[in-house]
């Protein structure tokens, strides 16, 4: 959508430990990223770091940027650029008007959103969604997808929804959030308690009986792969349980969104063990008091990371049908289907492209 656009936007990947500043033009990074240590416990110094980082990036540009756009953790009033009470950023307690502050410093419009939203937007515009549509086109299909559910599996469970090229933000900036969905394994808990880094470590420790406090999800993945000492089955099952809870959230969301699903985030590297759990949950039927059983989704869901799954997804069952009392024929798309894939862009790149595209879309809308 913006691949040939000449406008440049300053971006930021804001983590709890590091801030990585960059600039995007035409959906491509055009500078050497600048890395600065985050200062979560000092408001003044944190804001100074933000200014210094963007200034360093701006020095690398030949033309003036048109906006600043980036993801920052919530809770926040993203529409007005105010960051709220973040558990990992005590300096922001009570709210900090970060967006307006940066607008004053740089004389540019500033757009802030959460990483789940911008990840989904990047994947919808330049990642999974256009890639799948190209595959469908090359296979002679008339079907095209316009909607996407993006999920990030990492420190937390993030999400975002794009419908027909537009990011769903919601009236309260909460559109697409999945972390607070009810946990099917622990109904009094959030889904995030089973879909996060801490969940993988907790479940591995519970199943193996071994201390996992010093392990990372990569360590547990290596145990599952058999290249790191530990309880291999417990490692596999820890990712599978995450997949089942994520799958429950996906089912609930897909009944509203009806689109492709793309997964990113640090834990998504273990997708070979997560996706089977997701698919098991998606394929679990539901019923009625009459004794009827139904699929929990109206559409068939395919694992696009599996060769057979991708082949089956691309194989069309659709046809044409005659118009009564006419010589016309019309397409009949009788096979309802969606697919689940892992981000090919990579989470950070997808978020950066999403931030870039979101800024340009807002600028164009405001004209």
mmCIF file of C-alpha atoms in Angstrom:
data_model
loop_
_atom_site.group_PDB
_atom_site.id
_atom_site.type_symbol
_atom_site.label_atom_id
_atom_site.label_comp_id
_atom_site.label_asym_id
_atom_site.label_seq_id
_atom_site.Cartn_x
_atom_site.Cartn_y
_atom_site.Cartn_z
ATOM 1 C CA UNK A 1 0.000 0.000 0.000
ATOM 2 C CA UNK A 2 2.836 2.415 0.833
ATOM 3 C CA UNK A 3 5.730 0.548 -0.831
ATOM 4 C CA UNK A 4 6.423 3.419 -3.263
ATOM 5 C CA UNK A 5 5.632 6.265 -0.868
ATOM 6 C CA UNK A 6 8.484 8.780 -0.541
ATOM 7 C CA UNK A 7 7.486 10.043 2.903
ATOM 8 C CA UNK A 8 9.699 9.108 5.857
ATOM 9 C CA UNK A 9 8.511 8.349 9.388
ATOM 10 C CA UNK A 10 10.640 8.090 12.527
ATOM 11 C CA UNK A 11 9.896 4.886 14.462
ATOM 12 C CA UNK A 12 10.745 3.319 17.801
ATOM 13 C CA UNK A 13 10.795 -0.228 19.159
ATOM 14 C CA UNK A 14 10.217 0.438 22.861
ATOM 15 C CA UNK A 15 11.228 -2.411 25.140
ATOM 16 C CA UNK A 16 11.558 -2.410 28.887
ATOM 17 C CA UNK A 17 15.353 -2.667 28.585
ATOM 18 C CA UNK A 18 16.225 -0.939 25.306
ATOM 19 C CA UNK A 19 14.806 1.646 22.934
ATOM 20 C CA UNK A 20 15.649 1.036 19.253
ATOM 21 C CA UNK A 21 15.059 4.063 16.999
ATOM 22 C CA UNK A 22 14.795 3.894 13.217
ATOM 23 C CA UNK A 23 13.156 5.458 10.145
ATOM 24 C CA UNK A 24 10.941 3.904 7.475
ATOM 25 C CA UNK A 25 10.324 5.019 3.900
ATOM 26 C CA UNK A 26 8.353 3.006 1.381
ATOM 27 C CA UNK A 27 7.934 0.216 3.977
ATOM 28 C CA UNK A 28 11.732 -0.152 4.184
ATOM 29 C CA UNK A 29 14.189 0.801 6.902
ATOM 30 C CA UNK A 30 16.385 3.598 5.519
ATOM 31 C CA UNK A 31 18.830 4.279 8.388
ATOM 32 C CA UNK A 32 21.119 2.417 10.728
ATOM 33 C CA UNK A 33 19.019 1.853 13.871
ATOM 34 C CA UNK A 34 20.045 3.709 17.027
ATOM 35 C CA UNK A 35 19.940 1.792 20.314
ATOM 36 C CA UNK A 36 19.639 3.467 23.718
ATOM 37 C CA UNK A 37 19.110 2.014 27.179
ATOM 38 C CA UNK A 38 15.584 2.610 28.471
ATOM 39 C CA UNK A 39 15.235 4.600 31.694
ATOM 40 C CA UNK A 40 12.002 3.272 33.216
ATOM 41 C CA UNK A 41 12.368 4.894 36.646
ATOM 42 C CA UNK A 42 13.163 8.512 35.739
ATOM 43 C CA UNK A 43 10.629 10.502 33.732
ATOM 44 C CA UNK A 44 12.907 13.394 32.772
ATOM 45 C CA UNK A 45 15.776 11.175 31.685
ATOM 46 C CA UNK A 46 13.474 8.782 29.803
ATOM 47 C CA UNK A 47 12.035 11.660 27.775
ATOM 48 C CA UNK A 48 15.560 12.937 27.115
ATOM 49 C CA UNK A 49 16.550 9.514 25.772
ATOM 50 C CA UNK A 50 13.547 9.569 23.438
ATOM 51 C CA UNK A 51 14.547 12.965 22.061
ATOM 52 C CA UNK A 52 18.221 11.999 21.708
ATOM 53 C CA UNK A 53 17.358 8.759 19.912
ATOM 54 C CA UNK A 54 15.055 10.373 17.383
ATOM 55 C CA UNK A 55 17.572 13.188 16.825
ATOM 56 C CA UNK A 56 20.313 10.655 16.048
ATOM 57 C CA UNK A 57 18.084 8.983 13.473
ATOM 58 C CA UNK A 58 17.013 12.297 11.960
ATOM 59 C CA UNK A 59 20.671 13.227 11.379
ATOM 60 C CA UNK A 60 20.961 10.249 9.017
ATOM 61 C CA UNK A 61 18.134 11.453 6.776
ATOM 62 C CA UNK A 62 18.398 13.597 3.657
ATOM 63 C CA UNK A 63 14.800 14.777 3.890
ATOM 64 C CA UNK A 64 12.663 15.901 6.803
ATOM 65 C CA UNK A 65 10.390 13.191 8.248
ATOM 66 C CA UNK A 66 6.647 13.762 8.138
ATOM 67 C CA UNK A 67 5.789 12.124 11.473
ATOM 68 C CA UNK A 68 6.908 10.097 14.462
ATOM 69 C CA UNK A 69 5.084 6.803 15.005
ATOM 70 C CA UNK A 70 5.806 3.939 17.377
ATOM 71 C CA UNK A 71 4.507 1.281 19.711
ATOM 72 C CA UNK A 72 4.552 1.795 23.457
ATOM 73 C CA UNK A 73 3.099 -0.451 26.159
ATOM 74 C CA UNK A 74 -0.242 0.364 27.741
ATOM 75 C CA UNK A 75 -2.360 1.220 29.584
ATOM 76 C CA UNK A 76 -2.458 4.446 27.641
ATOM 77 C CA UNK A 77 -4.711 6.993 25.996
ATOM 78 C CA UNK A 78 -3.131 6.456 22.598
ATOM 79 C CA UNK A 79 -5.413 8.909 20.802
ATOM 80 C CA UNK A 80 -4.038 11.785 22.896
ATOM 81 C CA UNK A 81 -0.530 10.393 23.312
ATOM 82 C CA UNK A 82 -0.714 9.938 27.088
ATOM 83 C CA UNK A 83 1.062 6.939 28.599
ATOM 84 C CA UNK A 84 -0.462 5.695 31.856
ATOM 85 C CA UNK A 85 0.524 3.562 34.839
ATOM 86 C CA UNK A 86 2.900 0.991 33.389
ATOM 87 C CA UNK A 87 4.152 -1.711 35.767
ATOM 88 C CA UNK A 88 7.582 -1.774 34.093
ATOM 89 C CA UNK A 89 7.865 2.031 33.793
ATOM 90 C CA UNK A 90 7.279 3.517 37.250
ATOM 91 C CA UNK A 91 8.353 6.902 35.894
ATOM 92 C CA UNK A 92 5.022 7.135 34.034
ATOM 93 C CA UNK A 93 2.773 6.759 37.065
ATOM 94 C CA UNK A 94 -0.067 9.243 36.937
ATOM 95 C CA UNK A 95 0.250 9.645 33.168
ATOM 96 C CA UNK A 96 2.834 11.342 30.940
ATOM 97 C CA UNK A 97 1.881 13.282 27.797
ATOM 98 C CA UNK A 98 4.618 11.663 25.707
ATOM 99 C CA UNK A 99 3.057 12.328 22.302
ATOM 100 C CA UNK A 100 2.442 16.061 22.817
ATOM 101 C CA UNK A 101 5.914 16.389 24.380
ATOM 102 C CA UNK A 102 7.574 14.931 21.269
ATOM 103 C CA UNK A 103 5.352 17.054 19.013
ATOM 104 C CA UNK A 104 6.665 20.159 20.785
ATOM 105 C CA UNK A 105 10.274 19.007 20.454
ATOM 106 C CA UNK A 106 10.207 18.002 16.785
ATOM 107 C CA UNK A 107 7.332 19.999 15.267
ATOM 108 C CA UNK A 108 5.885 16.775 13.859
ATOM 109 C CA UNK A 109 2.660 14.857 14.408
ATOM 110 C CA UNK A 110 3.211 11.912 16.766
ATOM 111 C CA UNK A 111 1.240 8.665 16.673
ATOM 112 C CA UNK A 112 1.485 6.039 19.409
ATOM 113 C CA UNK A 113 -0.218 2.667 19.558
ATOM 114 C CA UNK A 114 0.371 -0.728 21.156
ATOM 115 C CA UNK A 115 2.610 -3.373 19.646
ATOM 116 C CA UNK A 116 -0.196 -5.879 19.013
ATOM 117 C CA UNK A 117 -2.119 -3.380 16.884
ATOM 118 C CA UNK A 118 0.909 -2.260 14.896
ATOM 119 C CA UNK A 119 2.121 -5.846 14.419
ATOM 120 C CA UNK A 120 -1.245 -6.754 12.914
ATOM 121 C CA UNK A 121 -1.235 -3.643 10.718
ATOM 122 C CA UNK A 122 2.261 -4.359 9.386
ATOM 123 C CA UNK A 123 1.345 -7.966 8.592
ATOM 124 C CA UNK A 124 -1.876 -6.890 6.890
ATOM 125 C CA UNK A 125 -0.191 -4.340 4.638
ATOM 126 C CA UNK A 126 3.208 -5.851 3.894
ATOM 127 C CA UNK A 127 3.383 -9.339 5.391
ATOM 128 C CA UNK A 128 1.181 -12.399 5.685
ATOM 129 C CA UNK A 129 -2.041 -11.066 4.172
ATOM 130 C CA UNK A 130 -0.617 -9.827 0.828
ATOM 131 C CA UNK A 131 1.667 -12.889 0.650
ATOM 132 C CA UNK A 132 -1.261 -15.295 1.007
ATOM 133 C CA UNK A 133 -3.272 -13.320 -1.529
ATOM 134 C CA UNK A 134 -0.363 -13.597 -4.002
ATOM 135 C CA UNK A 135 -0.287 -17.366 -3.479
ATOM 136 C CA UNK A 136 -4.023 -17.555 -4.125
ATOM 137 C CA UNK A 137 -3.681 -15.463 -7.274
ATOM 138 C CA UNK A 138 -0.827 -17.587 -8.615
ATOM 139 C CA UNK A 139 -2.978 -20.685 -8.030
ATOM 140 C CA UNK A 140 -5.794 -19.233 -10.092
ATOM 141 C CA UNK A 141 -8.106 -18.487 -7.165
ATOM 142 C CA UNK A 142 -10.487 -15.527 -7.254
ATOM 143 C CA UNK A 143 -10.586 -15.437 -3.447
ATOM 144 C CA UNK A 144 -8.802 -12.588 -1.638
ATOM 145 C CA UNK A 145 -8.520 -11.918 2.085
ATOM 146 C CA UNK A 146 -9.052 -8.449 3.550
ATOM 147 C CA UNK A 147 -9.159 -9.134 7.291
ATOM 148 C CA UNK A 148 -6.429 -10.238 9.674
ATOM 149 C CA UNK A 149 -6.020 -11.130 13.349
ATOM 150 C CA UNK A 150 -2.460 -10.606 14.578
ATOM 151 C CA UNK A 151 -1.258 -12.155 17.844
ATOM 152 C CA UNK A 152 2.028 -11.644 19.695
ATOM 153 C CA UNK A 153 3.270 -14.311 22.103
ATOM 154 C CA UNK A 154 5.980 -12.946 24.365
ATOM 155 C CA UNK A 155 6.218 -11.197 27.706
ATOM 156 C CA UNK A 156 2.453 -10.924 27.361
ATOM 157 C CA UNK A 157 -0.333 -11.922 24.973
ATOM 158 C CA UNK A 158 -0.969 -9.121 22.496
ATOM 159 C CA UNK A 159 -3.401 -8.774 19.642
ATOM 160 C CA UNK A 160 -4.641 -6.540 16.873
ATOM 161 C CA UNK A 161 -7.294 -6.626 14.151
ATOM 162 C CA UNK A 162 -7.252 -5.146 10.659
ATOM 163 C CA UNK A 163 -10.464 -5.063 8.647
ATOM 164 C CA UNK A 164 -10.363 -4.136 4.979
ATOM 165 C CA UNK A 165 -7.133 -2.163 5.372
ATOM 166 C CA UNK A 166 -8.175 -0.301 8.501
ATOM 167 C CA UNK A 167 -6.789 -0.902 11.966
ATOM 168 C CA UNK A 168 -9.425 -1.543 14.622
ATOM 169 C CA UNK A 169 -8.580 0.733 17.550
ATOM 170 C CA UNK A 170 -11.950 0.874 19.274
ATOM 171 C CA UNK A 171 -13.597 3.749 21.135
ATOM 172 C CA UNK A 172 -11.319 3.251 24.140
ATOM 173 C CA UNK A 173 -8.153 2.179 22.351
ATOM 174 C CA UNK A 174 -8.815 -1.444 23.368
ATOM 175 C CA UNK A 175 -9.711 -2.936 19.978
ATOM 176 C CA UNK A 176 -8.168 -6.329 19.314
ATOM 177 C CA UNK A 177 -6.988 -6.950 22.892
ATOM 178 C CA UNK A 178 -6.918 -10.645 23.782
ATOM 179 C CA UNK A 179 -4.818 -10.838 26.946
ATOM 180 C CA UNK A 180 -7.822 -10.322 29.223
ATOM 181 C CA UNK A 181 -9.936 -13.088 27.684
ATOM 182 C CA UNK A 182 -11.014 -15.781 30.127
ATOM 183 C CA UNK A 183 -8.516 -18.619 30.526
ATOM 184 C CA UNK A 184 -10.245 -21.940 29.656
ATOM 185 C CA UNK A 185 -7.894 -23.886 31.935
ATOM 186 C CA UNK A 186 -8.189 -21.490 34.878
ATOM 187 C CA UNK A 187 -11.527 -19.631 34.484
ATOM 188 C CA UNK A 188 -10.674 -17.056 37.157
ATOM 189 C CA UNK A 189 -7.433 -16.161 35.358
ATOM 190 C CA UNK A 190 -6.626 -14.178 32.219
ATOM 191 C CA UNK A 191 -5.583 -15.974 29.049
ATOM 192 C CA UNK A 192 -2.203 -14.228 29.334
ATOM 193 C CA UNK A 193 -1.413 -16.327 32.420
ATOM 194 C CA UNK A 194 -1.139 -19.287 30.038
ATOM 195 C CA UNK A 195 0.072 -17.442 26.914
ATOM 196 C CA UNK A 196 3.335 -15.739 27.843
ATOM 197 C CA UNK A 197 6.971 -16.345 28.665
ATOM 198 C CA UNK A 198 6.166 -16.788 32.338
ATOM 199 C CA UNK A 199 3.540 -19.386 31.451
ATOM 200 C CA UNK A 200 6.004 -21.559 29.534
ATOM 201 C CA UNK A 201 8.416 -21.490 32.477
ATOM 202 C CA UNK A 202 5.686 -22.147 35.046
ATOM 203 C CA UNK A 203 4.198 -25.100 33.195
ATOM 204 C CA UNK A 204 7.592 -26.633 32.485
ATOM 205 C CA UNK A 205 8.464 -26.402 36.173
ATOM 206 C CA UNK A 206 5.097 -27.916 37.180
ATOM 207 C CA UNK A 207 5.366 -30.826 34.742
ATOM 208 C CA UNK A 208 9.060 -31.580 35.190
ATOM 209 C CA UNK A 209 9.374 -30.894 38.905
ATOM 210 C CA UNK A 210 12.576 -28.996 38.114
ATOM 211 C CA UNK A 211 13.416 -25.367 38.893
ATOM 212 C CA UNK A 212 12.862 -23.259 35.761
ATOM 213 C CA UNK A 213 13.507 -19.807 37.190
ATOM 214 C CA UNK A 214 16.783 -19.443 35.304
ATOM 215 C CA UNK A 215 15.499 -20.905 32.049
ATOM 216 C CA UNK A 216 14.344 -18.898 29.049
ATOM 217 C CA UNK A 217 11.708 -20.063 26.550
ATOM 218 C CA UNK A 218 14.623 -20.691 24.153
ATOM 219 C CA UNK A 219 16.171 -23.008 26.742
ATOM 220 C CA UNK A 220 12.885 -24.877 27.085
ATOM 221 C CA UNK A 221 12.576 -25.047 23.296
ATOM 222 C CA UNK A 222 16.064 -26.534 23.114
ATOM 223 C CA UNK A 223 15.010 -29.111 25.715
ATOM 224 C CA UNK A 224 12.004 -29.958 23.525
ATOM 225 C CA UNK A 225 14.369 -30.305 20.560
ATOM 226 C CA UNK A 226 16.587 -32.672 22.533
ATOM 227 C CA UNK A 227 19.677 -30.450 22.304
ATOM 228 C CA UNK A 228 19.522 -29.232 25.902
ATOM 229 C CA UNK A 229 19.392 -31.419 28.997
ATOM 230 C CA UNK A 230 15.998 -31.591 30.690
ATOM 231 C CA UNK A 231 12.537 -33.171 30.563
ATOM 232 C CA UNK A 232 11.746 -33.205 26.860
ATOM 233 C CA UNK A 233 8.080 -34.181 27.152
ATOM 234 C CA UNK A 234 7.457 -31.509 29.794
ATOM 235 C CA UNK A 235 9.030 -28.931 27.474
ATOM 236 C CA UNK A 236 6.848 -29.998 24.553
ATOM 237 C CA UNK A 237 3.736 -30.012 26.731
ATOM 238 C CA UNK A 238 4.479 -26.525 28.088
ATOM 239 C CA UNK A 239 4.298 -25.089 24.574
ATOM 240 C CA UNK A 240 1.308 -27.256 23.693
ATOM 241 C CA UNK A 241 -0.643 -25.913 26.677
ATOM 242 C CA UNK A 242 0.152 -22.356 25.583
ATOM 243 C CA UNK A 243 -1.163 -23.285 22.137
ATOM 244 C CA UNK A 244 -4.434 -24.647 23.489
ATOM 245 C CA UNK A 245 -5.194 -21.476 25.456
ATOM 246 C CA UNK A 246 -4.161 -19.279 22.524
ATOM 247 C CA UNK A 247 -6.360 -21.461 20.312
ATOM 248 C CA UNK A 248 -9.361 -20.791 22.549
ATOM 249 C CA UNK A 249 -8.773 -17.041 22.189
ATOM 250 C CA UNK A 250 -8.385 -17.416 18.425
ATOM 251 C CA UNK A 251 -11.714 -19.233 18.154
ATOM 252 C CA UNK A 252 -13.488 -16.481 20.065
ATOM 253 C CA UNK A 253 -11.861 -13.762 17.969
ATOM 254 C CA UNK A 254 -12.366 -15.480 14.598
ATOM 255 C CA UNK A 255 -16.093 -15.751 15.162
ATOM 256 C CA UNK A 256 -16.060 -11.936 15.004
ATOM 257 C CA UNK A 257 -13.098 -11.106 12.746
ATOM 258 C CA UNK A 258 -13.348 -13.871 10.091
ATOM 259 C CA UNK A 259 -9.907 -13.460 8.552
ATOM 260 C CA UNK A 260 -6.379 -14.799 8.399
ATOM 261 C CA UNK A 261 -4.376 -15.263 11.612
ATOM 262 C CA UNK A 262 -0.684 -14.451 11.964
ATOM 263 C CA UNK A 263 1.432 -15.152 15.041
ATOM 264 C CA UNK A 264 4.562 -13.311 16.132
ATOM 265 C CA UNK A 265 6.510 -12.483 19.273
ATOM 266 C CA UNK A 266 9.520 -14.108 20.902
ATOM 267 C CA UNK A 267 7.719 -17.312 21.904
ATOM 268 C CA UNK A 268 6.491 -17.836 18.325
ATOM 269 C CA UNK A 269 9.904 -19.322 17.576
ATOM 270 C CA UNK A 270 8.519 -22.490 19.154
ATOM 271 C CA UNK A 271 5.583 -22.562 16.716
ATOM 272 C CA UNK A 272 6.218 -26.207 15.749
ATOM 273 C CA UNK A 273 5.121 -27.132 19.290
ATOM 274 C CA UNK A 274 2.527 -24.358 19.723
ATOM 275 C CA UNK A 275 0.542 -24.723 16.488
ATOM 276 C CA UNK A 276 -0.575 -28.339 17.131
ATOM 277 C CA UNK A 277 -2.119 -27.181 20.431
ATOM 278 C CA UNK A 278 -3.826 -24.285 18.635
ATOM 279 C CA UNK A 279 -5.208 -26.579 15.938
ATOM 280 C CA UNK A 280 -6.420 -29.141 18.506
ATOM 281 C CA UNK A 281 -8.403 -26.428 20.294
ATOM 282 C CA UNK A 282 -9.798 -25.010 17.059
ATOM 283 C CA UNK A 283 -10.945 -28.475 15.939
ATOM 284 C CA UNK A 284 -12.675 -29.221 19.242
ATOM 285 C CA UNK A 285 -16.441 -29.374 18.526
ATOM 286 C CA UNK A 286 -19.255 -27.735 20.455
ATOM 287 C CA UNK A 287 -22.805 -28.976 20.894
ATOM 288 C CA UNK A 288 -26.390 -28.286 21.836
ATOM 289 C CA UNK A 289 -28.767 -29.641 24.486
ATOM 290 C CA UNK A 290 -30.445 -31.618 21.688
ATOM 291 C CA UNK A 291 -27.248 -33.612 21.275
ATOM 292 C CA UNK A 292 -26.125 -31.897 18.057
ATOM 293 C CA UNK A 293 -22.434 -31.233 17.511
ATOM 294 C CA UNK A 294 -20.912 -28.432 15.452
ATOM 295 C CA UNK A 295 -17.446 -27.175 14.571
ATOM 296 C CA UNK A 296 -16.628 -24.253 16.855
ATOM 297 C CA UNK A 297 -16.065 -22.111 13.761
ATOM 298 C CA UNK A 298 -18.085 -21.762 10.575
ATOM 299 C CA UNK A 299 -14.889 -21.769 8.541
ATOM 300 C CA UNK A 300 -12.275 -24.505 8.155
ATOM 301 C CA UNK A 301 -8.902 -23.487 9.597
ATOM 302 C CA UNK A 302 -5.604 -24.558 8.008
ATOM 303 C CA UNK A 303 -2.099 -24.572 9.482
ATOM 304 C CA UNK A 304 -0.209 -22.676 6.786
ATOM 305 C CA UNK A 305 3.172 -23.578 8.336
ATOM 306 C CA UNK A 306 2.514 -27.193 7.404
ATOM 307 C CA UNK A 307 3.163 -28.071 3.735
ATOM 308 C CA UNK A 308 0.123 -30.287 3.512
ATOM 309 C CA UNK A 309 -1.969 -27.675 5.272
ATOM 310 C CA UNK A 310 -0.846 -24.929 2.885
ATOM 311 C CA UNK A 311 -1.458 -27.140 -0.149
ATOM 312 C CA UNK A 312 -4.945 -28.007 1.081
ATOM 313 C CA UNK A 313 -5.675 -24.333 1.788
ATOM 314 C CA UNK A 314 -4.678 -23.315 -1.738
ATOM 315 C CA UNK A 315 -6.693 -26.134 -3.306
ATOM 316 C CA UNK A 316 -10.016 -24.572 -4.285
ATOM 317 C CA UNK A 317 -13.344 -26.303 -3.852
ATOM 318 C CA UNK A 318 -15.254 -23.327 -5.228
ATOM 319 C CA UNK A 319 -17.134 -23.285 -8.506
ATOM 320 C CA UNK A 320 -19.454 -21.256 -10.688
ATOM 321 C CA UNK A 321 -23.234 -21.493 -10.650
ATOM 322 C CA UNK A 322 -25.863 -20.662 -13.253
ATOM 323 C CA UNK A 323 -28.141 -17.664 -12.790
ATOM 324 C CA UNK A 324 -31.740 -18.838 -13.245
ATOM 325 C CA UNK A 325 -33.335 -17.775 -16.546
ATOM 326 C CA UNK A 326 -30.015 -16.371 -17.738
ATOM 327 C CA UNK A 327 -26.852 -17.417 -19.540
ATOM 328 C CA UNK A 328 -24.771 -15.818 -16.802
ATOM 329 C CA UNK A 329 -22.616 -17.738 -14.377
ATOM 330 C CA UNK A 330 -21.438 -16.342 -11.052
ATOM 331 C CA UNK A 331 -18.731 -17.501 -8.635
ATOM 332 C CA UNK A 332 -19.932 -19.690 -5.788
ATOM 333 C CA UNK A 333 -17.499 -19.640 -2.888
ATOM 334 C CA UNK A 334 -19.018 -22.403 -0.809
ATOM 335 C CA UNK A 335 -15.877 -23.389 1.102
ATOM 336 C CA UNK A 336 -15.408 -21.086 4.075
ATOM 337 C CA UNK A 337 -11.759 -21.186 5.129
ATOM 338 C CA UNK A 338 -9.001 -19.245 6.867
ATOM 339 C CA UNK A 339 -5.389 -19.990 7.687
ATOM 340 C CA UNK A 340 -2.920 -19.537 10.543
ATOM 341 C CA UNK A 341 0.686 -18.590 9.795
ATOM 342 C CA UNK A 342 3.787 -17.404 11.623
ATOM 343 C CA UNK A 343 5.114 -13.956 10.753
ATOM 344 C CA UNK A 344 7.542 -14.046 7.841
ATOM 345 C CA UNK A 345 8.474 -10.390 8.349
ATOM 346 C CA UNK A 346 9.546 -10.864 11.950
ATOM 347 C CA UNK A 347 7.793 -9.141 14.818
ATOM 348 C CA UNK A 348 9.984 -6.028 15.087
ATOM 349 C CA UNK A 349 9.872 -5.343 11.345
ATOM 350 C CA UNK A 350 6.119 -5.870 11.215
ATOM 351 C CA UNK A 351 5.609 -3.423 14.098
ATOM 352 C CA UNK A 352 7.870 -0.828 12.437
ATOM 353 C CA UNK A 353 6.019 -1.110 9.128
ATOM 354 C CA UNK A 354 2.725 -0.976 10.994
ATOM 355 C CA UNK A 355 3.786 2.193 12.792
ATOM 356 C CA UNK A 356 4.884 3.725 9.481
ATOM 357 C CA UNK A 357 1.664 2.841 7.686
ATOM 358 C CA UNK A 358 -0.516 3.940 10.589
ATOM 359 C CA UNK A 359 1.087 7.387 10.580
ATOM 360 C CA UNK A 360 0.641 7.815 6.821
ATOM 361 C CA UNK A 361 -2.965 6.599 6.960
ATOM 362 C CA UNK A 362 -3.735 9.103 9.724
ATOM 363 C CA UNK A 363 -2.017 11.934 7.823
ATOM 364 C CA UNK A 364 -3.988 11.102 4.691
ATOM 365 C CA UNK A 365 -7.223 10.867 6.641
ATOM 366 C CA UNK A 366 -6.659 14.257 8.266
ATOM 367 C CA UNK A 367 -6.138 16.046 4.939
#
